């Protein structure tokens, strides 16, 4: 059946930000390929996929949170604390129990965030900023600020396994994005998250359990932080107390660049997926052309401000 022009116009209108960001991504790739001969190489392409994995997985959870008009500044701290605590169990008891511990810590901290925000009605910014400080502190406390090295070979295999020539972590990244997209577009959980972000009081009056679903977004985020950091540390073969530093900025940037509104109720994981690669390619490209790391934060921060400004102007 042939699609009507009106249907095509609706698709363009609905995903206008995603189309704009895709165009920006293409332009960025063209510019970087001109500035650096190393950009369009197989080795750099694999490097980009690896760099995008951890940020991409956590950005899925950040999208869910931002859709409810919240924000999670604690994602880097959750990642660091969960993997440091679970990593010690990996070293002393074994990989299976250690991996379960990492996931449980991430879910538990996410649940605490969700309870304080949804049920105690505290501001997301304050709660997650405080949780970032707590988890960062605990990360150093549990192992006296030392790194964990010499992780078991079975643990390191998680980040190095491949399916044919495709890294397993890339399959996990894409699979989680697909599952997240289905969750947001095909289930009542997704509809409720959009409704809460659009108008929380109206959602409550229509029978939505606003507190439960708002808390659920933070629990999902905590779990995704744990998954991401397992992949990250297993490939690196070590666990450092500074693991996850800067993830807050990068995940928020990816979500906002992808078209999600910080006021909630608007956004998609398609846009977030594009935003993740735009941020990753921006970091990668700046490294390739020799830009000082001290300037790279300014570039990412500027992109966030411009994205929010464009969102406000379009609204």
Coordinates of N, CA and C in Angstrom, one line a residue, residues 57-72 74-75 78 106-107 109-115 117-119 128 183-184 189-190 192-194 196-197 209-225:
X57 N 25.1 2.6 26.2 CA 24.2 1.8 27.1 C 23.6 2.7 28.2
X58 N 24.5 3.5 28.9 CA 24.0 4.4 29.9 C 23.0 5.4 29.4
X59 N 23.3 5.9 28.2 CA 22.4 6.9 27.6 C 21.0 6.4 27.4
X60 N 20.8 5.1 27.3 CA 19.4 4.6 27.2 C 18.7 4.9 28.5
X61 N 19.3 4.6 29.6 CA 18.7 4.9 30.9 C 18.5 6.4 31.1
X62 N 19.5 7.2 30.7 CA 19.4 8.6 30.9 C 18.2 9.2 30.1
X63 N 18.0 8.6 28.9 CA 16.8 9.0 28.1 C 15.5 8.7 28.8
X64 N 15.4 7.6 29.5 CA 14.2 7.3 30.2 C 13.9 8.3 31.3
X65 N 15.0 8.6 32.0 CA 14.9 9.5 33.1 C 14.5 10.9 32.6
X66 N 15.2 11.4 31.6 CA 14.9 12.7 31.1 C 13.5 12.8 30.5
X67 N 13.0 11.7 30.0 CA 11.6 11.8 29.5 C 10.6 12.0 30.6
X68 N 11.0 11.7 31.8 CA 10.1 12.0 33.0 C 10.3 13.4 33.6
X69 N 11.1 14.2 32.9 CA 11.5 15.5 33.3 C 12.5 15.5 34.5
X70 N 13.2 14.3 34.6 CA 14.3 14.2 35.6 C 15.6 14.3 35.0
X71 N 16.6 14.0 35.8 CA 18.0 13.9 35.3 C 18.8 13.1 36.3
X72 N 19.8 12.4 35.8 CA 20.6 11.5 36.6 C 22.1 11.9 36.5
X74 N 24.3 10.9 38.7 CA 25.1 9.9 39.5 C 25.5 8.7 38.6
X75 N 25.3 8.7 37.3 CA 25.6 7.5 36.5 C 27.1 7.1 36.6
X78 N 27.6 5.5 40.1 CA 27.0 4.2 40.2 C 27.9 3.2 39.5
X106 N 24.1 -1.7 41.2 CA 23.6 -0.7 40.3 C 22.1 -0.5 40.5
X107 N 21.4 -1.7 40.5 CA 19.9 -1.6 40.7 C 19.5 -1.0 42.0
X109 N 21.3 1.2 44.0 CA 21.5 2.6 44.0 C 20.5 3.3 43.2
X110 N 20.1 2.7 42.0 CA 19.1 3.3 41.2 C 17.7 3.4 41.9
X111 N 17.5 2.3 42.7 CA 16.2 2.3 43.4 C 16.2 3.3 44.5
X112 N 17.3 3.6 45.2 CA 17.4 4.6 46.2 C 17.1 6.0 45.5
X113 N 17.8 6.2 44.4 CA 17.5 7.5 43.7 C 16.0 7.6 43.3
X114 N 15.5 6.5 42.8 CA 14.0 6.5 42.4 C 13.1 6.8 43.6
X115 N 13.4 6.1 44.7 CA 12.6 6.3 45.9 C 12.6 7.8 46.4
X117 N 13.4 10.5 44.8 CA 12.8 11.4 43.8 C 11.3 11.2 43.7
X118 N 10.9 10.0 43.5 CA 9.5 9.7 43.2 C 8.6 9.7 44.5
X119 N 9.1 9.1 45.5 CA 8.2 9.0 46.7 C 8.5 10.0 47.8
X128 N 20.6 13.1 42.8 CA 21.6 12.4 42.0 C 23.0 13.1 42.1
X183 N 10.3 -0.8 24.1 CA 9.8 -0.4 25.4 C 9.1 1.0 25.4
X184 N 9.7 1.9 24.7 CA 9.1 3.3 24.7 C 8.0 3.4 23.7
X189 N 4.6 1.0 29.6 CA 5.6 1.7 30.3 C 6.1 2.9 29.6
X190 N 6.4 2.7 28.3 CA 6.8 3.9 27.5 C 5.8 5.0 27.4
X192 N 3.5 5.7 29.5 CA 3.4 6.3 30.8 C 4.6 7.2 31.1
X193 N 5.8 6.9 30.7 CA 6.9 7.7 30.9 C 6.8 9.0 30.1
X194 N 6.3 8.9 28.9 CA 6.0 10.1 28.1 C 4.9 11.0 28.7
X196 N 4.1 11.1 31.9 CA 4.6 11.7 33.1 C 5.4 13.0 32.8
X197 N 6.3 12.9 31.8 CA 7.1 14.0 31.4 C 6.3 15.1 30.8
X209 N 0.3 5.2 37.8 CA 1.0 5.2 39.1 C 2.3 6.0 38.8
X210 N 2.3 7.3 38.9 CA 3.4 8.2 38.6 C 4.6 7.9 39.4
X211 N 4.5 7.7 40.7 CA 5.6 7.4 41.5 C 6.4 6.1 41.1
X212 N 5.6 5.1 40.9 CA 6.2 3.8 40.5 C 7.0 3.9 39.2
X213 N 6.4 4.5 38.2 CA 7.1 4.5 36.9 C 8.2 5.5 36.8
X214 N 8.1 6.6 37.6 CA 9.2 7.5 37.7 C 10.4 6.8 38.4
X215 N 10.2 6.1 39.5 CA 11.2 5.4 40.1 C 11.8 4.3 39.2
X216 N 11.0 3.7 38.4 CA 11.4 2.6 37.6 C 12.5 3.1 36.6
X217 N 12.3 4.3 36.1 CA 13.3 4.9 35.2 C 14.7 4.9 35.8
X218 N 14.8 5.3 37.1 CA 16.1 5.4 37.7 C 16.6 4.0 38.0
X219 N 15.7 3.0 38.3 CA 16.2 1.6 38.5 C 16.8 1.1 37.2
X220 N 16.1 1.3 36.1 CA 16.6 0.9 34.8 C 18.0 1.5 34.5
X221 N 18.1 2.8 34.9 CA 19.4 3.5 34.6 C 20.5 2.8 35.5
X222 N 20.2 2.5 36.7 CA 21.2 1.9 37.6 C 21.7 0.6 37.0
X223 N 20.7 -0.2 36.6 CA 21.0 -1.5 36.0 C 21.9 -1.4 34.7
X224 N 21.6 -0.4 33.9 CA 22.3 -0.2 32.6 C 23.7 0.3 32.9
X225 N 23.9 1.1 34.0 CA 25.2 1.5 34.4 C 26.1 0.3 34.7

